[in-house]
PDB file of C-alpha atoms and ligand atoms in Angstrom:
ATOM      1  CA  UNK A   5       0.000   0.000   0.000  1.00 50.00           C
ATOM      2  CA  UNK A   6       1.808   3.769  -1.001  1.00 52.00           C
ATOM      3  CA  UNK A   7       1.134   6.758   1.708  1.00 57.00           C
ATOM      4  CA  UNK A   8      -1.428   8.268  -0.258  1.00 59.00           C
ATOM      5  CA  UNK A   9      -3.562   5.665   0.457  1.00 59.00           C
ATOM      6  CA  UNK A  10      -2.494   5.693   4.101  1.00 65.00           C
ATOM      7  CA  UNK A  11      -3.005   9.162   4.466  1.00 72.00           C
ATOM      8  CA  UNK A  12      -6.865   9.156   2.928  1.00 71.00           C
ATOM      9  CA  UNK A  13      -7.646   5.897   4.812  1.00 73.00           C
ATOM     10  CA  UNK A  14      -7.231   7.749   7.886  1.00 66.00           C
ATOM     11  CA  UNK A  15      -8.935  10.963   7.122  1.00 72.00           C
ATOM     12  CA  UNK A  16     -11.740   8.597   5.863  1.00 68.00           C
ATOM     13  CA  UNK A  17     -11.540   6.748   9.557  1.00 65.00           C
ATOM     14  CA  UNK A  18     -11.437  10.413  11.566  1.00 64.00           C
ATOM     15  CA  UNK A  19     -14.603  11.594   9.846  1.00 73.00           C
ATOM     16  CA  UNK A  20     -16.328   8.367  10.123  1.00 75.00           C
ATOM     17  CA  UNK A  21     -15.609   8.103  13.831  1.00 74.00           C
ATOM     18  CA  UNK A  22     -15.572  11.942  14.681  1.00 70.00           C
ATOM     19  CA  UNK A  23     -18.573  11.892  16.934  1.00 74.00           C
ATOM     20  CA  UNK A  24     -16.811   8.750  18.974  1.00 70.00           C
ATOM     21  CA  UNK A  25     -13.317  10.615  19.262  1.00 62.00           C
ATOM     22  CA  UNK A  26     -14.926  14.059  20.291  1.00 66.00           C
ATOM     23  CA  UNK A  27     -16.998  12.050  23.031  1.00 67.00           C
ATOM     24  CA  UNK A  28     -13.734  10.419  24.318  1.00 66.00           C
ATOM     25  CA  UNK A  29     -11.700  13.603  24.296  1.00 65.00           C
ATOM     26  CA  UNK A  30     -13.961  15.424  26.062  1.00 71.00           C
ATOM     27  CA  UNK A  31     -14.583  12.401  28.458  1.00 71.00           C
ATOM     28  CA  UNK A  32     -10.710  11.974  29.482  1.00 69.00           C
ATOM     29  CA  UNK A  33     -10.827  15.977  30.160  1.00 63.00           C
ATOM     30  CA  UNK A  34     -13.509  15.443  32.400  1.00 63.00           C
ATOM     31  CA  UNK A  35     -12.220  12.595  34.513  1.00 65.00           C
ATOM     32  CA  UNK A  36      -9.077  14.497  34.779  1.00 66.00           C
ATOM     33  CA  UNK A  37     -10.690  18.025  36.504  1.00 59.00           C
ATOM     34  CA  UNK A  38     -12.551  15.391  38.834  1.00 59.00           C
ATOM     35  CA  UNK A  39      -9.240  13.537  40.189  1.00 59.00           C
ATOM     36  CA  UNK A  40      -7.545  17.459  40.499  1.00 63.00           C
ATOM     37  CA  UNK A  41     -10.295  18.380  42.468  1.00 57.00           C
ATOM     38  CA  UNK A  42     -10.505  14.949  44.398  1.00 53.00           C
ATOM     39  CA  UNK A  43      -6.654  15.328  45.130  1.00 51.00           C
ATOM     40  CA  UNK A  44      -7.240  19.079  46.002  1.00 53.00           C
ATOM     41  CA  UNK A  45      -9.805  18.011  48.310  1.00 49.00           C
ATOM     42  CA  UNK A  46      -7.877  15.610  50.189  1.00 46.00           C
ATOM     43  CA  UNK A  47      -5.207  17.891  51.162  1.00 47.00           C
ATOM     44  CA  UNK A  48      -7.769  20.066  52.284  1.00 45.00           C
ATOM     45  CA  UNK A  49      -7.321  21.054  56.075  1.00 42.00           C
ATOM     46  CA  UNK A  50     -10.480  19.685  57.608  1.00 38.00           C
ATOM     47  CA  UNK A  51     -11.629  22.727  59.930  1.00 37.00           C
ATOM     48  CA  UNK A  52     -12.206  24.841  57.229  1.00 34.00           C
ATOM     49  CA  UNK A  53     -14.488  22.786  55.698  1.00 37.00           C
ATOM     50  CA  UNK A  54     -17.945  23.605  55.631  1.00 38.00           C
ATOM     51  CA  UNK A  55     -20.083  20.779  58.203  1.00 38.00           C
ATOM     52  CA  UNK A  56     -16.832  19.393  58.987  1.00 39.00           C
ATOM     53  CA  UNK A  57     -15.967  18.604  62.567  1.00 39.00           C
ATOM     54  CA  UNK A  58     -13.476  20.979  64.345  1.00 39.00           C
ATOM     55  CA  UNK A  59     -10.207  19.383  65.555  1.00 36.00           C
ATOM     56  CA  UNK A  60     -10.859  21.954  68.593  1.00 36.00           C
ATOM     57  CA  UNK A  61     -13.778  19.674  70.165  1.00 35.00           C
ATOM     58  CA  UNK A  62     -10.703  17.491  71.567  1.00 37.00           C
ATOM     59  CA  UNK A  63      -7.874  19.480  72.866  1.00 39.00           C
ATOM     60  CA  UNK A  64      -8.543  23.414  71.873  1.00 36.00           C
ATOM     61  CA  UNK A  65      -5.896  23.453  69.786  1.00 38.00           C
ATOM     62  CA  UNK A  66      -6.345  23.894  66.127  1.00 37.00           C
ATOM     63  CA  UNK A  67      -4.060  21.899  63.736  1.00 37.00           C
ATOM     64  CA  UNK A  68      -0.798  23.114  62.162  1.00 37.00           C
ATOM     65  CA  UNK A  69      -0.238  22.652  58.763  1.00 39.00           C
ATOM     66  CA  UNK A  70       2.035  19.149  57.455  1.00 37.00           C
ATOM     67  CA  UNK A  71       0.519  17.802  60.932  1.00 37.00           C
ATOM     68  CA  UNK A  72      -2.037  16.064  62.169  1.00 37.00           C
ATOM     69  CA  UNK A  73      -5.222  18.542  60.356  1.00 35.00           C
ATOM     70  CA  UNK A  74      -4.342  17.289  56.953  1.00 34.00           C
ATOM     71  CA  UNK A  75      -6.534  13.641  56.725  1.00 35.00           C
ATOM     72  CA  UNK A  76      -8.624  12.426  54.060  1.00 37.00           C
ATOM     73  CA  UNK A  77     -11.843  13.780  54.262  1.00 40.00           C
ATOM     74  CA  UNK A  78     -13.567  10.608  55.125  1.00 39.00           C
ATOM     75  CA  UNK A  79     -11.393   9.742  58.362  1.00 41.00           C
ATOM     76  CA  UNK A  80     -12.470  13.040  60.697  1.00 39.00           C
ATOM     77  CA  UNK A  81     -15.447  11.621  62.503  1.00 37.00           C
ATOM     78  CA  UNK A  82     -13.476   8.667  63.246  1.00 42.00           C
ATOM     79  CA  UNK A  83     -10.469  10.342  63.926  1.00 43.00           C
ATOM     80  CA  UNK A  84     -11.761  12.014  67.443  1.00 41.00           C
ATOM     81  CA  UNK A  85     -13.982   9.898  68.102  1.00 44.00           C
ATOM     82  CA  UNK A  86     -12.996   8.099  71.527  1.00 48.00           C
ATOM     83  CA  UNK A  87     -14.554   5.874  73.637  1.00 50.00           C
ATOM     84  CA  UNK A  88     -14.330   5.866  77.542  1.00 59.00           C
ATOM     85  CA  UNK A  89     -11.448   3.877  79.007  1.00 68.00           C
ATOM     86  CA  UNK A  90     -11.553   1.017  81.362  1.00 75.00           C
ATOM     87  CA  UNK A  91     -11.847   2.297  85.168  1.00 84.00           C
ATOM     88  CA  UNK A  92      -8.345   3.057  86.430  1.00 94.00           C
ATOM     89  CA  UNK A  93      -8.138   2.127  90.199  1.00 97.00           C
ATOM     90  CA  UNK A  94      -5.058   2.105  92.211  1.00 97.00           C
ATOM     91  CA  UNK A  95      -3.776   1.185  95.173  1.00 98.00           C
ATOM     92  CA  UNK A  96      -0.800   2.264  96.869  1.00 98.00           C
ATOM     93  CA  UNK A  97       1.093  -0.542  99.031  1.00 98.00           C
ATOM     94  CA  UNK A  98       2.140   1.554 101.920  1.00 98.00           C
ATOM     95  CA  UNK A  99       5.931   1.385 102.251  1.00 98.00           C
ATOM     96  CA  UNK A 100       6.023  -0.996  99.338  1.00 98.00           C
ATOM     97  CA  UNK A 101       9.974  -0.608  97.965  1.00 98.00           C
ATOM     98  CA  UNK A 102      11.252   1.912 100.374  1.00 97.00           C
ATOM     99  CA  UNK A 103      11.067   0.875 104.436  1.00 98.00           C
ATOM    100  CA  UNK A 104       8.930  -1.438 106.930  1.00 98.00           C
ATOM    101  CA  UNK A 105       6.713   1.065 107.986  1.00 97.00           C
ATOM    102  CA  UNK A 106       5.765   0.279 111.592  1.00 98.00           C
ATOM    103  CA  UNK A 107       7.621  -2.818 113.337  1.00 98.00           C
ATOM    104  CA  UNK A 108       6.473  -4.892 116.304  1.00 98.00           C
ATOM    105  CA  UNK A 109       8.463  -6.263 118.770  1.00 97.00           C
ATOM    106  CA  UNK A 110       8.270  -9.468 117.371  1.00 97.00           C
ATOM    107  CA  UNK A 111       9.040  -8.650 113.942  1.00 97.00           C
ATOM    108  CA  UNK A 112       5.602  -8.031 112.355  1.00 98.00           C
ATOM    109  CA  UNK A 113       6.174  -5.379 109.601  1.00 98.00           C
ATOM    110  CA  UNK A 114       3.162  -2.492 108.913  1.00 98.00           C
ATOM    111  CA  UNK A 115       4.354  -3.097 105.257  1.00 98.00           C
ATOM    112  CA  UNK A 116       3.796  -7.158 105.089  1.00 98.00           C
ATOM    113  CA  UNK A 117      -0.165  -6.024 106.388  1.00 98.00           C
ATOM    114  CA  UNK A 118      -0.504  -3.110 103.662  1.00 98.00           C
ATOM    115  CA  UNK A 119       0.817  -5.839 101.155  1.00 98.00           C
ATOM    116  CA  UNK A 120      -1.305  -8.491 101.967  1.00 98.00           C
ATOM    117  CA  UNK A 121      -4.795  -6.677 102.357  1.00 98.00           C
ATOM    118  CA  UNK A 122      -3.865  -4.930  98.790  1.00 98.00           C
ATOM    119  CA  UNK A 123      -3.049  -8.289  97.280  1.00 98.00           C
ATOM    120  CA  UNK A 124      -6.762  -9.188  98.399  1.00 98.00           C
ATOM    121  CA  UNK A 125      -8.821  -6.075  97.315  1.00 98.00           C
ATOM    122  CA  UNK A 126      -7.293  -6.753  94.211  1.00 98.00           C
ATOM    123  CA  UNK A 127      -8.308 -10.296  93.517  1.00 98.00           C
ATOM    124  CA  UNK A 128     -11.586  -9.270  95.335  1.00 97.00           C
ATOM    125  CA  UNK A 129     -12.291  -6.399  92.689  1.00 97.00           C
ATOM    126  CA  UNK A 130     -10.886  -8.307  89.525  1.00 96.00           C
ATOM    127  CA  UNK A 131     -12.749 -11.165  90.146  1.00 96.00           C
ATOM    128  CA  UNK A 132     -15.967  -8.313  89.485  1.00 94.00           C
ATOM    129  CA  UNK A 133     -13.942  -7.518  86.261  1.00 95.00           C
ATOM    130  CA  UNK A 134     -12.772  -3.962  87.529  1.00 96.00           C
ATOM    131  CA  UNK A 135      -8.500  -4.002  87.089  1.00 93.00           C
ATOM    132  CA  UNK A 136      -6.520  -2.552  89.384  1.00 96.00           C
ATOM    133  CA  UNK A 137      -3.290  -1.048  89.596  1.00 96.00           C
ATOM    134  CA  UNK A 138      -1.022  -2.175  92.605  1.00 97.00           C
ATOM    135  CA  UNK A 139       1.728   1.100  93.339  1.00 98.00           C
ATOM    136  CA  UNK A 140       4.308   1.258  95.427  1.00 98.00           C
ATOM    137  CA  UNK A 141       5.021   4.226  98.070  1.00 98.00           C
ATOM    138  CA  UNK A 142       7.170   6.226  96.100  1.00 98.00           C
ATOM    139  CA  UNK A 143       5.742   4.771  92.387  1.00 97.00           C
ATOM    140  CA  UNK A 144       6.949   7.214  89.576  1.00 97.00           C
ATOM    141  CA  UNK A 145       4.292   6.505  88.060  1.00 96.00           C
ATOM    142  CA  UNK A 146       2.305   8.453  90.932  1.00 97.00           C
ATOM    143  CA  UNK A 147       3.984  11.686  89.165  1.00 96.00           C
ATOM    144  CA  UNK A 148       0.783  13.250  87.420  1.00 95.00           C
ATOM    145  CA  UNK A 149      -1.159  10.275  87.821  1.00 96.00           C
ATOM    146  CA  UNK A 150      -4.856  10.114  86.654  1.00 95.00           C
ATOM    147  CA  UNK A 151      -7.000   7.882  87.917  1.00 95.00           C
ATOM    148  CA  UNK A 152     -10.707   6.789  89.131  1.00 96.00           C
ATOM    149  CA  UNK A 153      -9.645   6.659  92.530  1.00 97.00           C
ATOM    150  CA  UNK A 154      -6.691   5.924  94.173  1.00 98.00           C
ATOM    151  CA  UNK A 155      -6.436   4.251  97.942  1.00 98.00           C
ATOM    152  CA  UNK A 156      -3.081   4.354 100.083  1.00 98.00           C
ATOM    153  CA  UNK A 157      -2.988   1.593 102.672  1.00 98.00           C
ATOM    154  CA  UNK A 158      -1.514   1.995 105.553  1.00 98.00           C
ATOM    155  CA  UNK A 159      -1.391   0.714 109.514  1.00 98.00           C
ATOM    156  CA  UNK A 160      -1.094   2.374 112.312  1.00 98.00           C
ATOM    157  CA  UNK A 161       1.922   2.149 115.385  1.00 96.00           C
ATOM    158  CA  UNK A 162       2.497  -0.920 116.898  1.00 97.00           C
ATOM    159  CA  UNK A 163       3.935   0.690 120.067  1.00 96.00           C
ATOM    160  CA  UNK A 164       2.204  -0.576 123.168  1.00 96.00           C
ATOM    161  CA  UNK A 165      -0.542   1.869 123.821  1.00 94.00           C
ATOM    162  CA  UNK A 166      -3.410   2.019 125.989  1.00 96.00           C
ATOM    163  CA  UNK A 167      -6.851   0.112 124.436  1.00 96.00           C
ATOM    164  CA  UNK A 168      -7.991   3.690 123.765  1.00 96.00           C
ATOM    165  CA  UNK A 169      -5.647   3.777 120.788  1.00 97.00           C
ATOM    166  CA  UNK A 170      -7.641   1.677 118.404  1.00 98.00           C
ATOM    167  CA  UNK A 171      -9.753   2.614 115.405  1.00 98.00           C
ATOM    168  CA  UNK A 172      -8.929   3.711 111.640  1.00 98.00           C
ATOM    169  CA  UNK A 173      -8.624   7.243 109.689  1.00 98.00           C
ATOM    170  CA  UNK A 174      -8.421   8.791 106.571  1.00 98.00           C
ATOM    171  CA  UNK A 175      -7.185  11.956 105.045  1.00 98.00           C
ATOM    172  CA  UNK A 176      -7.992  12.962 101.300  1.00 98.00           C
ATOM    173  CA  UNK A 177      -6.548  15.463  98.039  1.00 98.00           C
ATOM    174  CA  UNK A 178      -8.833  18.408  97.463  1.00 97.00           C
ATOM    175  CA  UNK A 179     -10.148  16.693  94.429  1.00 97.00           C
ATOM    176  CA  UNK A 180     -14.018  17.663  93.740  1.00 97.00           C
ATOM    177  CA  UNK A 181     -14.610  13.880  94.551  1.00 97.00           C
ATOM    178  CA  UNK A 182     -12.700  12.879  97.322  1.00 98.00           C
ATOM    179  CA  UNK A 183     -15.701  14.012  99.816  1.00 98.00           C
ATOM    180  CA  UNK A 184     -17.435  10.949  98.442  1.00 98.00           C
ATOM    181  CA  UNK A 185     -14.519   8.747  98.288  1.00 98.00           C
ATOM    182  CA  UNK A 186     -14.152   9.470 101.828  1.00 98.00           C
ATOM    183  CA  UNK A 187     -17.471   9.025 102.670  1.00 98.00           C
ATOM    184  CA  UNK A 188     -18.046   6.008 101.292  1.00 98.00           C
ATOM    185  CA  UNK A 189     -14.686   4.423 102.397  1.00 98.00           C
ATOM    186  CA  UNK A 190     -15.488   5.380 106.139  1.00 98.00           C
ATOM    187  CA  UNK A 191     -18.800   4.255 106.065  1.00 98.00           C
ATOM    188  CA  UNK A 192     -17.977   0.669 104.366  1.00 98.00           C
ATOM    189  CA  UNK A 193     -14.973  -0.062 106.409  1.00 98.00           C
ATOM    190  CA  UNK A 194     -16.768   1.027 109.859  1.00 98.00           C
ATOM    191  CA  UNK A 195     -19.193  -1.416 109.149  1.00 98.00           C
ATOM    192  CA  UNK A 196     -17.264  -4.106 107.941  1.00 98.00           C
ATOM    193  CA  UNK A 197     -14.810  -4.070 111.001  1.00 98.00           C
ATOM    194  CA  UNK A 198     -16.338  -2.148 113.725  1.00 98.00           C
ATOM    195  CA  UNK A 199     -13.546  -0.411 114.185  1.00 98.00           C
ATOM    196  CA  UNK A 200     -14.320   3.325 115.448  1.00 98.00           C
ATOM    197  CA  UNK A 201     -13.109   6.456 113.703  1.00 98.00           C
ATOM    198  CA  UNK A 202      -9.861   7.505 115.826  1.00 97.00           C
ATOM    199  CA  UNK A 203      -9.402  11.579 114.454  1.00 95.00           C
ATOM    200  CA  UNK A 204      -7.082  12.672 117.061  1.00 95.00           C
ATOM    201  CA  UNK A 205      -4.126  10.441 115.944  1.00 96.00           C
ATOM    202  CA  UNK A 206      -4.032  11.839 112.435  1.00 96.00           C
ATOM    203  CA  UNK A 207      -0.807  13.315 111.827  1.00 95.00           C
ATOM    204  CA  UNK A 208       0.606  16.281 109.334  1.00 94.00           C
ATOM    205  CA  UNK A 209       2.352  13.082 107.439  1.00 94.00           C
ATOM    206  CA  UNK A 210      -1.793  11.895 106.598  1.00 96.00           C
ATOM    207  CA  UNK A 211      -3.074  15.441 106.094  1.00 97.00           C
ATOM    208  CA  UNK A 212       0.003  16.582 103.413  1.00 96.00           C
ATOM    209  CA  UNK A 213       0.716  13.454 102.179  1.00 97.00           C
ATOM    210  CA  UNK A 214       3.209  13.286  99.947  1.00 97.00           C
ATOM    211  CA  UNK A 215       1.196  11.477  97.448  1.00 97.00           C
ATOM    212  CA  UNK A 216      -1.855  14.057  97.551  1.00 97.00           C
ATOM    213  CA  UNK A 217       0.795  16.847  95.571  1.00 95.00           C
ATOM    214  CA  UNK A 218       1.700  14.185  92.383  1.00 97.00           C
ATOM    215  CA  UNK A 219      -1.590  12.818  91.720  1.00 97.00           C
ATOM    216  CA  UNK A 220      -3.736  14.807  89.395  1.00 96.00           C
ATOM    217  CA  UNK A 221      -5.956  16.918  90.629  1.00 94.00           C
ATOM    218  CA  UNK A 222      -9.031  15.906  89.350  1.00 95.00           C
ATOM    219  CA  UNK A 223      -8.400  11.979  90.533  1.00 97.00           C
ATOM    220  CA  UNK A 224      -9.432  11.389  94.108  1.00 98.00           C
ATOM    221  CA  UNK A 225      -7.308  10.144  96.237  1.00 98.00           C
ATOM    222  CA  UNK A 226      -7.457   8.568  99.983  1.00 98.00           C
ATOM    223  CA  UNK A 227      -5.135   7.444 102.762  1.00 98.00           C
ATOM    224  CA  UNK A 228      -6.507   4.736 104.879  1.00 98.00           C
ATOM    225  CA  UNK A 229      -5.145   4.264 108.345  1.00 98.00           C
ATOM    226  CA  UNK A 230      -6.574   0.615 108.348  1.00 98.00           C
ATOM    227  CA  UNK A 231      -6.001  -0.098 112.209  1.00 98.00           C
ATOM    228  CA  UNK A 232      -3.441   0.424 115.252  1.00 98.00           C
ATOM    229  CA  UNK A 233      -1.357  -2.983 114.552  1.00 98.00           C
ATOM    230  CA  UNK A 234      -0.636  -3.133 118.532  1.00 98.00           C
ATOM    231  CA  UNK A 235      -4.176  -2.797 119.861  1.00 98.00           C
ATOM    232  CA  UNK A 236      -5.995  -4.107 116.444  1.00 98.00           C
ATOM    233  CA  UNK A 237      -3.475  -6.391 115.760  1.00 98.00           C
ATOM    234  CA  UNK A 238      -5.715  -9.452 115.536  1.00 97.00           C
ATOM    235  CA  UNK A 239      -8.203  -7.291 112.953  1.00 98.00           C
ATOM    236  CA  UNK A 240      -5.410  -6.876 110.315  1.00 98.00           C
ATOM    237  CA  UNK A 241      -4.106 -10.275 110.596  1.00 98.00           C
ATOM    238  CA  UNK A 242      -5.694 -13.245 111.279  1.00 95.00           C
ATOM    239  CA  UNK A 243      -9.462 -11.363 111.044  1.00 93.00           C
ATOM    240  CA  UNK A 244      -8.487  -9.435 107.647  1.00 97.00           C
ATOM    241  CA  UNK A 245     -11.296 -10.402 105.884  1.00 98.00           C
ATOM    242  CA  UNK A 246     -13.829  -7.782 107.616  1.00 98.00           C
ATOM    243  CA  UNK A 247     -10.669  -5.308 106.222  1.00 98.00           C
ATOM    244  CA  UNK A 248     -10.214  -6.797 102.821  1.00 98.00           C
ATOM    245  CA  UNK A 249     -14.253  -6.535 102.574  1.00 98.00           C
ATOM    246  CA  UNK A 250     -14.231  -2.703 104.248  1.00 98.00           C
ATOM    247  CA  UNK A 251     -12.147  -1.245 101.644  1.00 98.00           C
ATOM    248  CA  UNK A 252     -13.686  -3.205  98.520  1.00 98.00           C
ATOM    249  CA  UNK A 253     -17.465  -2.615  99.548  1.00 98.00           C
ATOM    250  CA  UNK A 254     -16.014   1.485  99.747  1.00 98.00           C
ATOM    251  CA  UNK A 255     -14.171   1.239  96.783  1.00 98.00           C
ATOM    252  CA  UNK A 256     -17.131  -0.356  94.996  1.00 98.00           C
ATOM    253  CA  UNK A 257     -19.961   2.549  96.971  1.00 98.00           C
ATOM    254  CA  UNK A 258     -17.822   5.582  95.418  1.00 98.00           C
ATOM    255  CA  UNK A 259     -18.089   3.931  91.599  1.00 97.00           C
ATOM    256  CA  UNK A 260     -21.695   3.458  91.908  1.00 96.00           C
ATOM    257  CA  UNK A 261     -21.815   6.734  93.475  1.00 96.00           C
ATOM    258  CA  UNK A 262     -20.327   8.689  89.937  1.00 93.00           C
ATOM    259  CA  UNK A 263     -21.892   6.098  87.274  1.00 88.00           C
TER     260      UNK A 263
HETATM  261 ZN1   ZN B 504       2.409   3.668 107.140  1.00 59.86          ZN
END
């Protein structure tokens, strides 16, 4: 076949088919302004679009630019979304990792009691599926920590004392909720052990205690004085259970109390 022939073949073949090739010309042109604008969209910052949600809802700060306010359009609602944590409840093993605490005469610790009614409220309040965090005296991870509630056990002197010198006390944080905490705790564990309330033995080490300044504000937090280990020695050792059950039953009044 020459050129000529080529040549008019094809001009034959273009007006033949222009209607088709117009169509798909101005088809591809079309398709390509969409994905611009589909690109453009995605690199969109979300809070200025119009119905979109604000990044601000979550932490009052609006996004920078190359961070986190660039996302695909479809991912903002799910983005901030969250849903509410697991409780957080700790407890705080009085002297755990840094001394004995109070020591008898025959070599009862105040520590080994704060360790082994802990080890108890937490099985007791695990086994009702709530986890808890067991801290020791001087935890780091007290530094700032936000919690639920947190509970400090601790024991009382076991220097021979008259029989006057038995009973339990607490001290709180100034947290909006520790009234209740408090409340509840003294109420559950008075009934539970009979002990009586013993406020004249509460020292500046209960009232400013050191743990009260590194916990967050917001998270209640209590010291327990469980019991004098001379005069209510028998209570926190052999009789624990009426303890153990004293500080869950208050543990589990303040949750029921804020849900
Ligand atoms: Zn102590």
């Amino acid at each position: 076949m020459s050129r000529q022939t080529n040549d008019s073949e094809l001009r034959w073949f273009i007006r033949r088919n222009l209607a088709v090739i117009l169509f798909l010309v101005a088809a591809s042109g079309g398709l390509y302004f969409l994905y611009q604008d589909f690109i453009a969209a995605e690199q969109r910052p979300f809070t200025v679009q119009e119905g979109g949600q604000s990044a601000e809802s979550v932490d009052g700060l609006a996004p920078q630019i190359g961070e986190e306010g660039y996302v695909a359009v479809g991912n903002v609602g799910q983005q901030f979304v969250q849903s509410p944590g697991p409780l957080k409840i700790a407890i705080v093993v009085g002297h755990r990792a840094s001394d004995a605490g109070a020591v008898c005469d025959d070599g009862l610790q105040e520590v080994m009691i704060n360790e082994s009614v802990a080890q108890r409220v937490l099985v007791e309040l695990e086994s009702e599926g709530l986890p808890v965090s067991l801290l020791s005296e001087f935890d780091a991870r007290l530094n700032g920590f936000s919690s639920d509630l947190l509970v400090s056990l601790h024991s009382d002197s076991c220097t021979p004392l008259d029989p006057s010198f038995t009973g339990y006390k607490t001290t709180v944080n100034q947290s909006p909720q520790s009234p209740q905490l408090k409340a509840c705790i003294e109420q559950n564990y008075a009934q539970q052990t009979g002990l009586p309330i013993h406020p004249t033995t509460i020292t500046d080490d209960m009232i400013f205690y050191h743990a009260f300044n590194k916990v967050s504000a917001e998270s209640p937090a209590i010291l327990l004085e469980m019991g004098f280990m001379y005069n209510d020695r028998e209570l926190l050792t052999t009789n624990s259970d009426a303890v153990v059950q004293g500080v869950v039953n208050g543990i589990l009044c303040y949750l029921q109390s804020q849900s």
